[in-house]
Amino acid sequence: MAPSAIQDPVSQVSPSQILVKPWNRPVQTREKLDWAPLTTIDLSRFDEPGGKQQLAKDLYDAVTRVGFWTVVNSGIDDERVLRQFSIGNTFFKEPLEEKRRYPCNFAEGEYFGYRENSRWVGDTGVKENIEMLNIPKAIPAYADVGKHEIVREHYDEIASFHRELWEKVIRKLFVLIAIILELPEDYLVNAHDYDQESDDHLRYMIYNVRTQDEWDRAQAYSKGGHTDFGSLTLLFSQHVAGLQIRTPEGEWKWVKPVEGGITCNAADTLTFLTNGFIKSTIHRVVTPPKDQINIPRLGLLYFSRPGANTPMKTVPSPLLDRLGLLSEEDKDQTRKVPTGTEYVRARVRDVHHKTVIDKREGTAFEFKGLKVQNYYD
């Protein structure tokens, strides 16, 4: 098996404080890759006169056809972003015993805590190379969620970054999408209210180094794409290539890191809320370019998911009504449907509560009338 991506032990400032060593982005690949053309949304224009309306026009094609776009000028200082990468990188260097203290409770569909790279990829003899730590919102409902030592020591800055990211990026994107849908600007913001219960989380993630042989065996077993479970996913630039999206034409293209930018994509529950009008992006992670294959692919992400009180039915959008995407059944306020949290937790449980990753070609997941494919060629 390949060596762990993280090899240097973490030195201690004192017996009670973990030293967070600065992490910097590696050099970008020099290989000529087929990059996907993505729309760029400049959030510095958001508060200009007419700025939101113009940005909504710019975003329209991205959310309805491609599902992926890039945000720049978010107002979040890159030093703060690098600091979060550094905290995540330090966590992954911690002893396995410490990381295992608070595991994800996949049996209940809960994604808060540590996910170990313990599952086998079918019968390949290769394990997953992904580790992650998911941190919920800093609200009273999650005050009792266990905190690893490094999270406890740096919780104030983690929680501040968590909230700032929602306020400066997620909230604004929901306003732009609401404008597209001709809804009140706060409609989707309220459906994803930061102060209410939802499975939103900030994620530190790492793809540990594999040999070429291990990548080949794992991807010979399954190289298909998937969609994300919630409403919006944000991925901070980290420079190691590996992410690909499937274009509307059915081609796989690489997602290019954008200096100081955030790559965003729409996900399943936003598709449900718009009856397919907004596209949940099909994407996958593949073998990095040869000049980056021996670099751990560290990730910093945010996943926005609809709240425990948000029903999974088409929103009352005048635009969707004109397009014939708002049925009489959708307009029935008494119809019982699952909430966003119910759907997401059912999906997490189905995908992750297992010890072996199984082939899922030709299969779909269905929960109380909500249906998504499990695998995309």
Coordinates of C-alpha atoms in Angstrom, one line a residue:
M1 CA 0.0 0.0 0.0
A2 CA 1.1 3.6 -0.5
P3 CA 2.5 5.5 2.4
S4 CA 0.2 7.9 4.4
A5 CA 0.0 11.3 2.8
I6 CA 0.9 12.9 6.1
Q7 CA 4.2 11.6 7.5
D8 CA 5.7 14.3 9.8
P9 CA 4.7 14.0 13.4
V10 CA 3.0 17.0 15.0
S11 CA 5.2 18.8 17.5
Q12 CA 3.6 20.2 20.6
V13 CA 3.8 23.7 22.0
S14 CA 2.9 22.3 25.4
P15 CA 1.2 19.2 26.7
S16 CA -2.1 20.9 26.2
Q17 CA -1.7 22.8 22.9
I18 CA -1.1 21.5 19.4
L19 CA 1.2 23.4 17.1
V20 CA -0.5 24.4 13.9
K21 CA 2.2 24.6 11.2
P22 CA 1.5 26.9 8.3
W23 CA 0.4 25.1 5.1
N24 CA 0.8 26.6 1.6
R25 CA -0.7 25.6 -1.7
P26 CA 1.6 23.4 -3.8
V27 CA 2.7 24.3 -7.3
Q28 CA 0.0 23.9 -10.0
T29 CA 0.4 21.1 -12.5
R30 CA 2.3 21.8 -15.7
E31 CA 0.4 19.2 -17.6
K32 CA -2.0 20.4 -20.3
L33 CA -5.4 19.3 -19.1
D34 CA -8.8 19.8 -20.7
W35 CA -10.2 22.4 -18.3
A36 CA -14.0 23.1 -18.0
P37 CA -15.0 26.6 -18.9
L38 CA -16.8 27.9 -15.8
T39 CA -18.7 31.2 -15.1
T40 CA -17.0 33.5 -12.7
I41 CA -19.2 35.4 -10.1
D42 CA -17.5 38.5 -8.7
L43 CA -19.2 39.0 -5.4
S44 CA -17.5 42.4 -4.9
R45 CA -20.3 43.7 -7.3
F46 CA -23.1 42.3 -5.0
D47 CA -23.9 45.6 -3.2
E48 CA -23.5 47.9 -6.3
P49 CA -26.6 49.4 -7.8
G50 CA -28.1 46.7 -9.9
G51 CA -25.2 44.4 -9.0
K52 CA -27.3 41.5 -7.7
Q53 CA -29.5 41.6 -10.7
Q54 CA -26.5 41.4 -13.1
L55 CA -24.8 38.7 -11.1
A56 CA -28.1 36.7 -11.2
K57 CA -28.0 36.9 -15.0
D58 CA -24.4 35.8 -15.0
L59 CA -25.2 32.9 -12.7
Y60 CA -28.3 31.7 -14.7
D61 CA -26.6 29.5 -17.2
A62 CA -24.3 28.0 -14.6
V63 CA -27.0 26.8 -12.2
T64 CA -29.5 25.7 -14.9
R65 CA -27.1 24.0 -17.4
V66 CA -23.7 23.3 -15.9
G67 CA -24.2 23.3 -12.1
F68 CA -20.6 24.5 -11.4
W69 CA -19.2 28.0 -11.2
T70 CA -16.4 30.0 -9.5
V71 CA -16.7 32.8 -6.9
V72 CA -14.1 35.5 -6.6
N73 CA -13.7 38.6 -4.4
S74 CA -15.7 37.0 -1.6
G75 CA -14.3 39.4 1.0
I76 CA -12.7 36.5 2.9
D77 CA -9.0 37.1 3.4
D78 CA -6.8 34.4 1.9
E79 CA -4.7 34.3 5.0
R80 CA -7.8 33.1 6.9
V81 CA -8.4 30.5 4.3
L82 CA -4.8 29.2 4.5
R83 CA -5.1 29.2 8.3
Q84 CA -8.1 26.8 8.0
F85 CA -6.1 24.6 5.6
S86 CA -3.3 24.6 8.2
I87 CA -5.6 23.5 11.0
G88 CA -7.0 20.7 8.8
N89 CA -3.6 19.5 7.8
T90 CA -2.5 19.5 11.4
F91 CA -5.5 17.4 12.4
F92 CA -4.7 14.7 9.8
K93 CA -1.3 14.4 11.3
E94 CA -2.8 13.5 14.7
P95 CA -2.6 9.9 16.0
L96 CA -5.4 7.7 14.7
E97 CA -6.6 7.2 18.3
E98 CA -7.2 10.9 18.6
K99 CA -9.0 11.2 15.2
R100 CA -11.2 8.2 16.1
R101 CA -12.5 9.9 19.3
Y102 CA -15.5 11.4 17.5
P103 CA -16.4 9.4 14.4
C104 CA -19.3 10.1 12.0
N105 CA -22.5 8.3 13.1
F106 CA -23.3 6.9 9.7
A107 CA -25.8 4.5 11.1
E108 CA -28.0 7.5 11.9
G109 CA -27.1 9.4 8.7
E110 CA -25.1 12.0 10.7
Y111 CA -22.0 13.4 9.1
F112 CA -20.5 15.4 11.9
G113 CA -17.1 14.2 13.1
Y114 CA -14.2 12.1 11.6
R115 CA -14.5 9.8 8.6
E116 CA -11.7 7.3 8.5
N117 CA -10.2 5.9 5.2
S118 CA -11.2 2.4 6.3
R119 CA -13.6 1.2 3.5
W120 CA -12.4 -1.3 0.9
V121 CA -13.0 -0.4 -2.8
G122 CA -14.9 -3.6 -3.8
D123 CA -12.6 -6.6 -4.2
T124 CA -9.6 -4.6 -5.5
G125 CA -7.5 -4.9 -2.3
V126 CA -7.3 -1.1 -2.2
K127 CA -8.9 1.1 0.5
E128 CA -10.4 4.5 0.1
N129 CA -7.8 7.2 0.4
I130 CA -10.1 9.8 1.8
E131 CA -10.1 11.2 5.4
M132 CA -12.3 14.0 6.5
L133 CA -13.4 16.0 9.6
N134 CA -16.9 17.6 9.4
I135 CA -17.6 20.5 11.8
P136 CA -21.2 21.7 12.4
K137 CA -22.5 25.2 12.8
A138 CA -21.7 26.9 16.1
I139 CA -25.3 27.1 17.2
P140 CA -26.9 25.9 20.5
A141 CA -28.5 22.9 18.8
Y142 CA -25.0 21.4 18.2
A143 CA -23.3 22.6 21.4
D144 CA -22.9 19.0 22.6
V145 CA -21.3 17.6 19.4
G146 CA -17.9 16.2 20.3
K147 CA -14.9 18.3 19.5
H148 CA -11.4 16.9 18.7
E149 CA -8.6 18.5 20.6
I150 CA -7.4 20.7 17.8
V151 CA -11.0 21.9 17.1
R152 CA -11.5 22.6 20.8
E153 CA -8.3 24.7 21.0
H154 CA -9.1 26.8 17.9
Y155 CA -12.9 26.7 18.1
D156 CA -13.5 30.4 18.2
E157 CA -11.6 31.1 14.9
I158 CA -13.1 28.0 13.3
A159 CA -16.6 29.0 14.2
S160 CA -16.0 32.6 13.1
F161 CA -14.7 31.4 9.7
H162 CA -17.7 28.9 9.4
R163 CA -20.2 31.8 9.9
E164 CA -18.3 34.3 7.8
L165 CA -18.3 31.9 4.9
W166 CA -22.0 31.4 5.1
E167 CA -22.7 35.1 5.4
K168 CA -20.3 36.3 2.7
V169 CA -20.8 33.6 0.1
I170 CA -23.6 31.1 0.8
R171 CA -26.2 33.7 1.7
K172 CA -25.4 35.9 -1.3
L173 CA -25.6 32.9 -3.7
F174 CA -29.0 32.0 -2.3
V175 CA -30.1 35.6 -2.9
L176 CA -28.9 35.5 -6.5
I177 CA -30.7 32.1 -7.1
A178 CA -33.9 33.5 -5.5
I179 CA -33.7 36.5 -7.9
I180 CA -33.4 34.0 -10.8
L181 CA -36.5 32.2 -9.5
E182 CA -38.4 35.5 -9.1
L183 CA -38.8 34.7 -5.4
P184 CA -38.3 37.1 -2.4
E185 CA -34.6 37.6 -2.0
D186 CA -34.6 36.0 1.5
Y187 CA -36.7 32.9 0.5
L188 CA -33.8 30.4 0.1
V189 CA -31.8 32.1 2.8
N190 CA -34.6 31.4 5.2
A191 CA -34.9 27.8 3.9
H192 CA -31.2 27.4 4.9
D193 CA -31.2 29.6 8.0
Y194 CA -27.8 29.4 9.6
D195 CA -29.3 29.7 13.1
Q196 CA -31.7 26.8 12.6
E197 CA -30.9 23.1 12.7
S198 CA -29.5 21.7 9.5
D199 CA -26.6 19.4 8.6
D200 CA -24.4 22.2 7.2
H201 CA -20.7 21.6 7.9
L202 CA -17.2 22.9 7.3
R203 CA -15.0 20.1 6.1
Y204 CA -11.3 19.4 6.3
M205 CA -10.6 16.7 3.8
I206 CA -7.5 14.9 2.4
Y207 CA -6.9 12.4 -0.4
N208 CA -3.9 10.5 0.9
V209 CA -1.2 9.5 -1.6
R210 CA -1.7 6.4 -3.7
T211 CA 0.6 4.6 -6.1
Q212 CA -0.3 4.6 -9.7
D213 CA -1.1 0.9 -9.4
E214 CA -3.5 1.6 -6.6
W215 CA -5.2 4.4 -8.5
D216 CA -5.5 2.1 -11.5
R217 CA -7.1 -0.7 -9.5
A218 CA -9.5 1.6 -7.7
Q219 CA -10.6 3.3 -10.8
A220 CA -10.9 0.2 -12.9
Y221 CA -13.5 -0.9 -10.3
S222 CA -15.5 2.4 -10.4
K223 CA -14.8 5.7 -12.1
G224 CA -18.3 7.0 -12.2
G225 CA -19.6 10.4 -11.1
H226 CA -22.0 11.4 -8.4
T227 CA -24.0 14.4 -7.2
D228 CA -23.8 16.0 -3.7
F229 CA -26.5 15.5 -1.2
G230 CA -27.4 19.1 0.0
S231 CA -28.0 22.4 -1.8
L232 CA -24.6 24.1 -2.3
T233 CA -21.0 22.9 -2.1
L234 CA -18.1 25.3 -1.8
L235 CA -14.5 24.2 -2.5
F236 CA -11.5 26.4 -1.8
S237 CA -8.7 26.4 -4.2
Q238 CA -5.8 24.1 -3.2
H239 CA -4.0 23.5 -6.6
V240 CA -3.8 19.7 -6.8
A241 CA -5.9 18.7 -9.8
G242 CA -8.2 15.8 -9.5
L243 CA -11.8 17.1 -9.7
Q244 CA -13.7 16.6 -13.0
I245 CA -17.2 17.6 -14.0
R246 CA -19.5 16.1 -16.6
T247 CA -20.5 18.8 -19.0
P248 CA -24.0 19.1 -20.4
E249 CA -22.5 17.5 -23.6
G250 CA -21.5 14.4 -21.6
E251 CA -17.8 15.1 -21.6
W252 CA -15.5 14.9 -18.5
K253 CA -13.4 18.0 -18.0
W254 CA -11.0 19.1 -15.3
V255 CA -11.9 21.9 -12.8
K256 CA -9.1 24.4 -12.8
P257 CA -8.0 25.9 -9.4
V258 CA -8.6 29.6 -9.3
E259 CA -6.2 31.6 -7.2
G260 CA -8.0 33.1 -4.3
G261 CA -11.3 31.7 -5.6
I262 CA -14.0 29.3 -4.5
T263 CA -15.4 26.6 -6.8
C264 CA -19.2 26.1 -6.2
N265 CA -21.7 23.6 -7.3
A266 CA -25.4 23.0 -6.9
A267 CA -26.5 19.8 -5.3
D268 CA -29.5 17.4 -5.0
T269 CA -31.8 19.3 -2.6
L270 CA -31.6 22.5 -4.6
T271 CA -32.7 20.4 -7.6
F272 CA -35.6 19.0 -5.6
L273 CA -36.7 22.5 -4.5
T274 CA -36.8 23.6 -8.2
N275 CA -38.1 20.4 -9.8
G276 CA -35.0 19.9 -11.8
F277 CA -34.6 23.5 -13.0
I278 CA -31.3 23.9 -11.1
K279 CA -28.9 21.2 -12.0
S280 CA -27.2 19.1 -9.4
T281 CA -23.7 18.8 -10.8
I282 CA -22.2 15.4 -11.8
H283 CA -18.6 15.2 -10.8
R284 CA -15.9 12.8 -9.8
V285 CA -12.3 12.6 -8.4
V286 CA -9.7 10.9 -10.6
T287 CA -5.9 10.2 -10.5
P288 CA -4.0 13.5 -10.2
P289 CA -1.6 14.5 -13.0
K290 CA 1.8 12.7 -12.9
D291 CA 3.6 15.7 -11.6
Q292 CA 1.2 15.9 -8.6
I293 CA 0.5 12.2 -7.9
N294 CA 2.8 12.2 -4.8
I295 CA 1.2 15.3 -3.2
P296 CA -1.6 14.8 -0.7
R297 CA -4.7 16.6 -2.0
L298 CA -5.8 18.7 1.0
G299 CA -9.3 20.1 0.9
L300 CA -11.3 22.8 2.6
L301 CA -15.0 22.8 1.8
Y302 CA -18.4 24.0 3.0
F303 CA -21.6 22.0 2.5
S304 CA -25.0 23.9 2.8
R305 CA -28.0 21.7 3.5
P306 CA -31.6 22.7 3.9
G307 CA -33.0 22.8 7.5
A308 CA -35.0 20.4 9.6
N309 CA -38.1 22.5 8.9
T310 CA -37.6 22.9 5.1
P311 CA -40.0 20.7 3.1
M312 CA -38.6 19.0 0.0
K313 CA -41.1 20.3 -2.6
T314 CA -41.0 22.7 -5.4
V315 CA -40.7 26.4 -4.3
P316 CA -43.5 28.8 -5.3
S317 CA -41.5 30.4 -8.1
P318 CA -43.4 32.4 -10.7
L319 CA -40.7 31.4 -13.2
L320 CA -41.1 27.7 -12.5
D321 CA -44.9 28.1 -12.7
R322 CA -44.6 29.6 -16.2
L323 CA -42.2 26.8 -17.2
G324 CA -44.7 24.2 -16.1
L325 CA -42.5 23.0 -13.3
L326 CA -44.9 23.9 -10.4
S327 CA -47.7 21.4 -10.2
E328 CA -51.0 21.6 -8.4
E329 CA -49.6 19.0 -6.0
D330 CA -46.6 21.2 -5.3
K331 CA -49.1 24.1 -4.4
D332 CA -50.9 21.9 -1.9
Q333 CA -49.7 23.2 1.5
T334 CA -51.1 20.2 3.3
R335 CA -49.2 17.5 1.4
K336 CA -46.7 15.7 3.6
V337 CA -43.1 15.5 2.2
P338 CA -39.8 14.8 3.9
T339 CA -37.7 17.7 5.2
G340 CA -34.2 18.5 4.0
T341 CA -32.6 16.9 7.0
E342 CA -34.6 13.7 6.7
Y343 CA -33.6 13.3 3.0
V344 CA -29.9 14.1 3.5
R345 CA -29.6 11.8 6.5
A346 CA -31.2 8.9 4.6
R347 CA -28.9 9.5 1.7
V348 CA -25.8 9.7 3.9
R349 CA -26.8 6.4 5.6
D350 CA -27.3 4.7 2.3
V351 CA -24.0 5.8 0.8
H352 CA -21.7 5.6 3.8
H353 CA -22.9 3.1 6.3
K354 CA -20.9 0.2 4.9
T355 CA -17.4 -1.3 5.1
V356 CA -17.0 -2.0 1.3
I357 CA -17.8 0.3 -1.5
D358 CA -20.1 -1.5 -3.9
K359 CA -20.7 -1.1 -7.6
R360 CA -23.8 1.0 -8.2
E361 CA -24.0 1.3 -12.0
G362 CA -27.6 1.4 -13.1
T363 CA -29.0 1.9 -9.6
A364 CA -30.8 4.8 -7.9
F365 CA -31.6 6.0 -4.4
E366 CA -35.2 6.8 -3.5
F367 CA -36.6 8.2 -0.3
K368 CA -40.3 9.2 0.1
G369 CA -40.7 10.1 -3.6
L370 CA -37.3 11.8 -4.0
K371 CA -35.0 10.0 -6.4
V372 CA -31.4 10.4 -7.6
Q373 CA -29.1 8.2 -9.6
N374 CA -26.2 6.5 -7.7
Y375 CA -23.8 6.4 -10.6
Y376 CA -23.1 8.4 -13.7
D377 CA -20.8 7.3 -16.6

